[in-house]
XYZ file of C-alpha atoms in Angstrom:
263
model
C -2.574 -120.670 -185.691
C -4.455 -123.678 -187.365
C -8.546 -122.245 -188.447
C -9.330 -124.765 -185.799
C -7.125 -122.955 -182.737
C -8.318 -119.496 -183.948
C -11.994 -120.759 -183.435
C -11.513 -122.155 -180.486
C -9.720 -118.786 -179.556
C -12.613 -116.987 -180.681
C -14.921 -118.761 -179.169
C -13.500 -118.661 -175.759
C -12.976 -114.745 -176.559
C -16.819 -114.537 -177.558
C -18.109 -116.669 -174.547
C -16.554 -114.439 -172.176
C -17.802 -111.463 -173.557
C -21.496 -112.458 -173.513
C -21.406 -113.168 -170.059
C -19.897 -110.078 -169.038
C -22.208 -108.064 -171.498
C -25.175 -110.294 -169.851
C -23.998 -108.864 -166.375
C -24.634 -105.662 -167.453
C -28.161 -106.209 -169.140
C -28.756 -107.025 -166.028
C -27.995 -104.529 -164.452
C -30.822 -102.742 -166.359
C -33.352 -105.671 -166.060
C -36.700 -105.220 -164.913
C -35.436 -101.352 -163.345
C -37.496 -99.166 -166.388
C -34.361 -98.132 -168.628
C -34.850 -95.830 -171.046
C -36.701 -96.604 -174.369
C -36.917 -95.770 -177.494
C -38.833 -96.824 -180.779
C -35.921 -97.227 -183.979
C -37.180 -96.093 -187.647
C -38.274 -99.678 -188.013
C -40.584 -99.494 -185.069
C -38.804 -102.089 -183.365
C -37.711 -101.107 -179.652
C -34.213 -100.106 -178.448
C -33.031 -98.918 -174.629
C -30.207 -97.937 -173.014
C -29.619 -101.440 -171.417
C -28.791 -102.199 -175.316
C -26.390 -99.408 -176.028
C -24.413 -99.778 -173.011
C -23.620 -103.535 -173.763
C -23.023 -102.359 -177.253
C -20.170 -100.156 -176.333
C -18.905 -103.175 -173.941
C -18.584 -105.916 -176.833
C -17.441 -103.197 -178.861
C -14.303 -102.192 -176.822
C -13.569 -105.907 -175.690
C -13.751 -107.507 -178.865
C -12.851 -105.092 -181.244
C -9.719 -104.438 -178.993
C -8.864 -108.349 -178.720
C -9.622 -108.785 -182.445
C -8.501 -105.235 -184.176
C -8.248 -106.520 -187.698
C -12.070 -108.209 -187.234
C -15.058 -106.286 -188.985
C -17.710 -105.648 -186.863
C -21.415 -105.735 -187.155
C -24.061 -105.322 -184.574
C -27.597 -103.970 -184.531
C -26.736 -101.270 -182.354
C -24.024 -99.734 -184.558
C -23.840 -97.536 -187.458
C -22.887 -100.042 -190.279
C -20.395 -98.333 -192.269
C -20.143 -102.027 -194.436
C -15.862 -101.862 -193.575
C -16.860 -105.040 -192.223
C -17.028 -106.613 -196.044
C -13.418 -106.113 -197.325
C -12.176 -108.485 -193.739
C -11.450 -112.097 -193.837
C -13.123 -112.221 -190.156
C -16.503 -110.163 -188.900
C -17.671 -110.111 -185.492
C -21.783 -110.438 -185.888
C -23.445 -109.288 -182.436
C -26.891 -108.786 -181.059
C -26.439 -107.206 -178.118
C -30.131 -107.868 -176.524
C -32.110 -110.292 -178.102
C -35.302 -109.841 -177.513
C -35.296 -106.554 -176.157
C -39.260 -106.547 -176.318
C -39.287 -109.592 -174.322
C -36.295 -107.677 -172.252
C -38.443 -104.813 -171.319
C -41.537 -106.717 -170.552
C -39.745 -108.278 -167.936
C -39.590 -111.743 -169.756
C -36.345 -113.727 -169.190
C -36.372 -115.055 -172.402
C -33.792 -112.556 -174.150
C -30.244 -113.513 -174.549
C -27.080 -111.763 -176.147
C -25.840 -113.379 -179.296
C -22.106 -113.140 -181.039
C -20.758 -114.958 -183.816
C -17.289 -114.691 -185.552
C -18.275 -115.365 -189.347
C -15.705 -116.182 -191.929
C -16.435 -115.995 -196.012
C -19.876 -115.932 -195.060
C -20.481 -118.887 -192.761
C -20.235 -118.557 -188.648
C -16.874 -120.138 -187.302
C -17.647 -119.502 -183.752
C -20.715 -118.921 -181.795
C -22.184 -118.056 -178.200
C -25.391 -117.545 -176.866
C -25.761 -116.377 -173.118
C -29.455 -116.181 -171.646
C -28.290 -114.491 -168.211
C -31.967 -115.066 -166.277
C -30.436 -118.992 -165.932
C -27.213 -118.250 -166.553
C -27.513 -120.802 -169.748
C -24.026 -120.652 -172.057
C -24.562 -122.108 -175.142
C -21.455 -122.239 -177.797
C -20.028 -123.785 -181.070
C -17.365 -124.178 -183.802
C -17.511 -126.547 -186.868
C -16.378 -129.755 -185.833
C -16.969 -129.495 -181.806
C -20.483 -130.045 -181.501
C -23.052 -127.666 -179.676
C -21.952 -127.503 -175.735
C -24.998 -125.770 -173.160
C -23.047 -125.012 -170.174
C -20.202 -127.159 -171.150
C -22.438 -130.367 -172.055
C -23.001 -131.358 -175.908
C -26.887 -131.336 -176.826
C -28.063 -132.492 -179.844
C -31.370 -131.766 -181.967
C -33.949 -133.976 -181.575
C -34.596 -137.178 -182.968
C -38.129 -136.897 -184.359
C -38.818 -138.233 -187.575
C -41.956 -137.381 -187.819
C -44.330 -134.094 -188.100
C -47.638 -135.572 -186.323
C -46.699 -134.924 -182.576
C -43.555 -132.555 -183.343
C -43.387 -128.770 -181.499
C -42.742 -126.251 -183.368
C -41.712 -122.546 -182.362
C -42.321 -119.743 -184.396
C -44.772 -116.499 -184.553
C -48.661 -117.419 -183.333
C -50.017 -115.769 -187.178
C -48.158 -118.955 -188.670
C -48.173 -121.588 -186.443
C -51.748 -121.535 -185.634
C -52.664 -121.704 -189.348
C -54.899 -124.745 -191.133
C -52.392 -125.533 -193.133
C -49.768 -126.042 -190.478
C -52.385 -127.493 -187.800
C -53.357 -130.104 -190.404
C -49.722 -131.903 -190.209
C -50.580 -132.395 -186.367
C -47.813 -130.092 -185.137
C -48.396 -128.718 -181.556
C -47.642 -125.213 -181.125
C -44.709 -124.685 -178.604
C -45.575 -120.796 -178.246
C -43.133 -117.977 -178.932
C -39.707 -117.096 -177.882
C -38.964 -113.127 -177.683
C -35.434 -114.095 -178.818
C -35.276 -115.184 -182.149
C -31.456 -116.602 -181.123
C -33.022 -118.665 -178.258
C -35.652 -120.184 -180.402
C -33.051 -121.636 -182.530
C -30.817 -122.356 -179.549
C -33.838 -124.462 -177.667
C -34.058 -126.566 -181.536
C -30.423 -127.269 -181.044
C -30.815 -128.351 -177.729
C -33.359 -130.546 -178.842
C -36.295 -128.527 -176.354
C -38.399 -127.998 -179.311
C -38.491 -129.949 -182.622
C -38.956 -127.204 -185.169
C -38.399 -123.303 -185.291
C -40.397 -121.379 -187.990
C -38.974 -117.625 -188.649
C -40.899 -115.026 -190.721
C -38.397 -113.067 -193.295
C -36.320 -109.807 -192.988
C -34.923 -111.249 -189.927
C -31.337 -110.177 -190.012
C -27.333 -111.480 -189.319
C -27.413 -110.287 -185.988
C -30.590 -112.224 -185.363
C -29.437 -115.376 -186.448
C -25.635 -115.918 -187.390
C -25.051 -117.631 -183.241
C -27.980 -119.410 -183.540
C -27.233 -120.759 -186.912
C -24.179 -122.881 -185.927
C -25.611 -123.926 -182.613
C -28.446 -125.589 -184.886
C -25.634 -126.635 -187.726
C -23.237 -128.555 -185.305
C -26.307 -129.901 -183.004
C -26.854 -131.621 -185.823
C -29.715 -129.881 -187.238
C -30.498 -127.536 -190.679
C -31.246 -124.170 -190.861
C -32.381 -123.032 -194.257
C -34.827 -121.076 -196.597
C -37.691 -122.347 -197.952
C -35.875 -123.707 -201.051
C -33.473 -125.583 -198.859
C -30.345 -123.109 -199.143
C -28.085 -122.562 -196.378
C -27.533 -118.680 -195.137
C -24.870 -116.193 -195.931
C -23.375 -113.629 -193.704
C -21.715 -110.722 -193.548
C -22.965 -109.740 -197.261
C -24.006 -106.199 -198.325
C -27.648 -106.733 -197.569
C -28.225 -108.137 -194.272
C -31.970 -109.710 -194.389
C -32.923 -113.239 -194.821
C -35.956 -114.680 -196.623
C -38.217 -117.137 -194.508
C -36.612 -119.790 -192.758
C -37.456 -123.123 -190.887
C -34.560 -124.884 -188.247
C -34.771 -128.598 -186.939
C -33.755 -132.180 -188.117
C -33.694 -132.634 -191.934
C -36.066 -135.912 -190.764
C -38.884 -132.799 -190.553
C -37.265 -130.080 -192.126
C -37.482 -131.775 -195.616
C -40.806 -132.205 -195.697
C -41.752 -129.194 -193.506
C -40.633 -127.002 -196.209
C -42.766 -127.255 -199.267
C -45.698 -126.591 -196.640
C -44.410 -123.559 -195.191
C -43.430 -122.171 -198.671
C -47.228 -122.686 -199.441
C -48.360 -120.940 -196.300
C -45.827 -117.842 -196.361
């Protein structure tokens, strides 16, 4: 099978997947599941765990030769000596999940020597299917979207944590602040689609968080990099990522050197 048919593969594989993990977050939504706080103090609940163990048993029985990593899973770093890694958030957003906010979607990625080869993104309050592999485009519910076509900062939106994107030294370029998105995945997912101009994410985000989203923005035709303009690596030893900004290179370029400033 040509690296373009296994993608495609994958990506069908992957699609399904979130949807039927989806079904079962929401199963849980909005109905008080069980908490609890992680050593990080970041939330986790049962409605995570259970569609944990889902992708785990689909995919990992469709794909037994694939590494796996997932927020939600013991990393025992097996994932590093195979060609092909599985990369899953099972809720994104799972403070946004318990607060009752739809935004919160569940993110998968296939990543190969270090880049994603397949992506989907399924935000099951509106049933929104986003997916990608190099070379196909971006598709939201089977329709291509594209980044926007903004050239310019004055007037842009940008997405991204309140602390930064209501500082002078962003508010002086004239970007409008187009609030935040619980999921860090859909953030990037609403720049592909072209929704909002700019995404701005604060570092130690991790693979999970971002390897979907990554080629959604990529093949929408849009840049997601560091502050020094470097593309991101997955499926490495160490899982965090510095600072990044997502969006067209017409206002990533110069966005940049003013974030590095500010962060």
């Amino acid at each position: 099978m040509s690296d373009s048919h296994a993608n495609l593969a994958d990506m069908e594989l992957i699609a399904g997947a979130a949807r039927s993990g989806g079904e079962i977050a929401l199963s849980y939504f909005r109905k008080d599941p069980r908490r609890w706080t992680k050593e990080n103090d970041s939330p986790v609940s049962e409605a995570d765990l259970a569609v944990d163990r889902h992708l785990a048993e689909v995919l990992r029985a469709a794909r037994p030769n694939y590494g796996w990593l997932s927020e939600e899973t013991a990393d025992d770093r097996s994932r590093l000596g195979t060609a092909r890694s599985f990369v899953v958030d099972p809720i994104d957003g799972t403070r946004g999940f318990l607060s009752g906010s739809g935004e919160w979607t569940v993110a998968i990625a296939v990543v190969e020597a270090g880049r994603p080869v397949a992506a989907a993104l399924y935000r099951p309050v509106g049933d929104d299917l986003y997916v990608a592999v190099p070379g196909h485009g971006t598709r939201l519910n089977g329709q291509p979207v594209s980044i926007s076509s903004r050239d310019r900062l004055r007037g842009s939106s940008v997405a991204g944590p309140k602390s930064i994107a209501a500082r002078a030294g962003l508010t002086a370029t004239g970007l409008s602040h187009a609030g935040y998105v619980p999921s860090l995945a859909l953030r990037l997912a609403l720049v592909a689609e072209g929704r909002i101009d700019l995404a701005v994410v604060r570092e130690n985000a991790c693979d999970w968080d971002l390897a979907a989203a990554d080629l959604l923005v990529q093949e929408a035709g849009g840049l997601l990099e560091d502050l020094d303009g470097r593309a991101l690596a997955y499926n490495r030893a160490s899982v965090r990522h510095p600072a990044l900004v997502a969006g067209p290179a017409a206002l990533v370029d110069p966005l940049r050197p003013i974030l590095a400033d500010l962060m």
